[in-house]
Coordinates of C-alpha atoms in Angstrom, one line a residue:
M943 CA 41.3 -64.8 34.6
K944 CA 41.9 -64.8 38.3
V945 CA 44.3 -67.6 39.2
A946 CA 44.6 -69.0 42.7
T947 CA 48.0 -70.6 42.4
S948 CA 51.5 -69.1 42.9
D949 CA 52.9 -70.6 39.7
G950 CA 50.5 -68.7 37.4
H951 CA 48.3 -71.4 36.2
P952 CA 45.4 -73.5 37.5
R953 CA 46.2 -76.8 39.3
R954 CA 42.8 -78.2 40.3
I955 CA 40.4 -77.8 37.4
A956 CA 36.7 -78.8 37.1
V957 CA 35.3 -78.8 33.6
V958 CA 31.5 -78.5 33.3
G959 CA 29.0 -78.0 30.5
T960 CA 26.0 -79.7 28.9
S961 CA 26.4 -83.4 28.1
G962 CA 28.3 -83.8 24.8
S963 CA 30.1 -80.5 25.0
G964 CA 33.5 -82.0 25.2
K965 CA 34.2 -81.9 29.0
T966 CA 36.1 -85.2 29.1
T967 CA 38.1 -84.4 26.1
L968 CA 39.1 -80.9 27.4
A969 CA 39.8 -82.3 30.9
H970 CA 42.1 -85.0 29.4
Q971 CA 43.9 -82.4 27.2
L972 CA 44.4 -80.1 30.3
A973 CA 45.8 -83.0 32.3
E974 CA 48.3 -83.8 29.5
R975 CA 49.3 -80.2 29.0
L976 CA 49.7 -79.4 32.7
G977 CA 51.2 -82.8 33.6
I978 CA 48.5 -83.6 36.2
P979 CA 46.1 -86.5 36.7
H980 CA 42.6 -86.6 35.1
V981 CA 39.7 -87.9 37.2
E982 CA 36.7 -88.8 35.1
L983 CA 33.6 -88.6 37.3
D984 CA 31.6 -90.8 34.9
A985 CA 34.0 -93.6 35.6
L986 CA 33.4 -93.2 39.3
H987 CA 29.6 -92.9 38.9
W988 CA 28.8 -95.6 36.4
G989 CA 29.1 -99.3 37.3
P990 CA 28.6 -102.3 35.1
N991 CA 25.4 -102.3 33.0
W992 CA 25.0 -98.5 33.4
T993 CA 24.2 -99.0 37.1
P994 CA 24.9 -95.8 39.1
A995 CA 27.1 -96.1 42.2
P996 CA 25.3 -95.5 45.5
R997 CA 25.5 -91.8 46.4
H998 CA 27.7 -92.4 49.4
V999 CA 30.1 -94.6 47.4
F1000 CA 30.3 -92.0 44.6
R1001 CA 31.0 -89.3 47.1
E1002 CA 33.7 -91.3 48.9
C1003 CA 35.4 -92.3 45.6
T1004 CA 35.3 -88.7 44.4
A1005 CA 36.7 -87.3 47.7
Q1006 CA 39.5 -89.9 47.6
A1007 CA 40.4 -89.3 43.9
L1008 CA 40.7 -85.5 44.5
T1009 CA 43.2 -85.6 47.5
R1010 CA 46.1 -84.9 45.2
E1011 CA 47.7 -81.5 44.9
A1012 CA 46.7 -81.1 41.3
W1013 CA 44.1 -82.7 39.0
T1014 CA 41.5 -82.1 36.3
T1015 CA 38.0 -83.5 36.4
D1016 CA 34.9 -83.3 34.3
G1017 CA 31.2 -83.6 35.0
N1018 CA 28.0 -81.9 36.2
Y1019 CA 27.2 -84.2 39.1
S1020 CA 25.4 -82.2 41.8
A1021 CA 25.9 -85.1 44.2
V1022 CA 29.6 -84.3 44.4
R1023 CA 29.7 -80.7 43.3
D1024 CA 30.5 -79.5 46.9
I1025 CA 33.5 -81.9 47.0
V1026 CA 34.8 -81.0 43.6
W1027 CA 34.3 -77.3 43.6
S1028 CA 35.4 -76.7 47.2
R1029 CA 38.8 -78.3 46.3
A1030 CA 39.1 -76.8 42.8
D1031 CA 40.8 -73.5 42.0
T1032 CA 39.2 -73.2 38.6
V1033 CA 36.0 -74.1 36.9
V1034 CA 36.0 -74.2 33.1
W1035 CA 32.4 -73.9 31.7
L1036 CA 31.9 -75.1 28.1
D1037 CA 29.0 -72.8 27.3
Y1038 CA 28.6 -73.7 23.6
A1039 CA 25.6 -73.1 21.4
L1040 CA 22.9 -75.8 21.4
P1041 CA 23.4 -76.8 17.8
V1042 CA 27.1 -77.4 18.4
I1043 CA 26.4 -79.5 21.4
L1044 CA 23.7 -81.6 19.7
W1045 CA 26.0 -82.2 16.7
R1046 CA 28.9 -83.2 19.1
V1047 CA 26.8 -85.6 21.2
A1048 CA 25.2 -87.2 18.2
W1049 CA 28.5 -87.7 16.4
R1050 CA 30.2 -89.0 19.6
T1051 CA 27.3 -91.5 20.2
I1052 CA 27.4 -92.8 16.6
R1053 CA 31.2 -93.2 16.8
R1054 CA 31.0 -95.1 20.1
F1055 CA 28.2 -97.3 18.8
V1056 CA 30.0 -98.1 15.5
T1057 CA 33.4 -98.7 17.0
R1058 CA 31.9 -100.6 20.0
E1059 CA 34.1 -98.3 22.2
E1060 CA 34.2 -99.6 25.8
L1061 CA 33.5 -96.9 28.3
W1062 CA 33.6 -97.2 32.1
N1063 CA 33.2 -100.7 33.7
K1064 CA 32.6 -102.4 30.3
N1065 CA 29.7 -100.2 29.4
R1066 CA 29.0 -99.4 25.7
E1067 CA 26.7 -97.1 23.9
R1068 CA 23.6 -98.9 22.6
F1069 CA 21.8 -97.6 19.6
R1070 CA 18.3 -98.1 20.9
D1071 CA 19.1 -96.4 24.2
A1072 CA 21.0 -93.5 22.5
F1073 CA 18.5 -92.8 19.8
L1074 CA 15.1 -94.4 20.5
S1075 CA 14.7 -94.1 24.3
H1076 CA 13.3 -91.4 26.5
D1077 CA 16.7 -91.7 28.3
S1078 CA 18.6 -90.8 25.2
I1079 CA 21.8 -88.9 25.9
I1080 CA 20.9 -86.7 22.9
L1081 CA 17.5 -85.9 24.4
W1082 CA 19.2 -85.4 27.8
A1083 CA 21.6 -82.8 26.3
A1084 CA 18.7 -80.9 24.7
R1085 CA 16.6 -81.0 27.9
T1086 CA 19.3 -79.9 30.2
Y1087 CA 20.9 -77.2 28.0
H1088 CA 18.8 -74.2 29.2
R1089 CA 18.8 -75.4 32.8
R1090 CA 22.6 -75.5 32.8
R1091 CA 22.9 -72.0 31.3
R1092 CA 20.6 -70.6 34.1
E1093 CA 22.1 -72.7 36.8
Y1094 CA 25.9 -72.1 36.5
P1095 CA 25.9 -68.3 36.8
V1096 CA 23.9 -68.6 40.0
L1097 CA 26.2 -71.2 41.4
F1098 CA 29.3 -69.2 40.5
S1099 CA 27.9 -66.3 42.5
E1100 CA 27.5 -68.4 45.7
P1101 CA 29.8 -67.4 48.6
E1102 CA 31.2 -70.9 49.0
Y1103 CA 32.6 -70.8 45.5
A1104 CA 34.0 -67.2 45.6
H1105 CA 37.6 -68.7 45.6
L1106 CA 37.1 -70.2 42.1
S1107 CA 38.4 -68.7 38.9
I1108 CA 35.7 -69.1 36.3
V1109 CA 36.6 -69.6 32.6
Q1110 CA 33.6 -69.4 30.4
L1111 CA 34.3 -70.7 26.9
R1112 CA 31.6 -70.1 24.2
S1113 CA 33.0 -72.2 21.4
P1114 CA 35.4 -75.1 20.6
R1115 CA 37.7 -72.6 19.0
A1116 CA 37.8 -70.5 22.2
A1117 CA 38.6 -73.7 24.2
R1118 CA 41.5 -74.6 21.9
L1119 CA 42.9 -71.1 22.2
W1120 CA 42.6 -71.0 25.9
L1121 CA 44.2 -74.4 26.2
A1122 CA 47.0 -73.4 23.9
N1123 CA 47.8 -70.4 26.0
L1124 CA 48.3 -72.4 29.2
P1125 CA 51.9 -73.0 30.1
A1126 CA 52.9 -76.6 29.6
T1127 CA 54.6 -78.2 32.6
D1128 CA 56.5 -81.4 33.3
N1129 CA 54.9 -82.1 36.7
E1130 CA 54.3 -85.8 37.4

């Protein structure tokens, strides 16, 4: 892996992948391991009652959140990709098999519904929306899976992203091994 930092490990990391692949979990684990902040793009994008932030507000909040020297973030938002990727030194792509992703997103959704887990801005998963709606996150993951697999290699080859180190992880096991091999730091 090409690393753009002098201390031998990434410092500004964007985690991408199909919904339900574990982007937020890995970004949070990276932040803990490297001692850097985690910026969750969903928290900046989603307002109360699952209302998306206006595009200009989302972009401003993202730009402000990523002014630090080091951070991890997660999400596939094309509306802020230019901001995130231009500031990142590494993109980690969770490129898992579709059955793995569908199992993960279904399990996560059920867990959130049963535990009434509060997400961003007091939003919660709703059974009807998650399983019985054409806006279901599970259907969204299935619908976008092949598009993401075509889209990311093309984006990675764009000249404006030539500075990025790309880490493509094809399984949760590969992700655990990659994370375990990163040097832990005490940066605050």
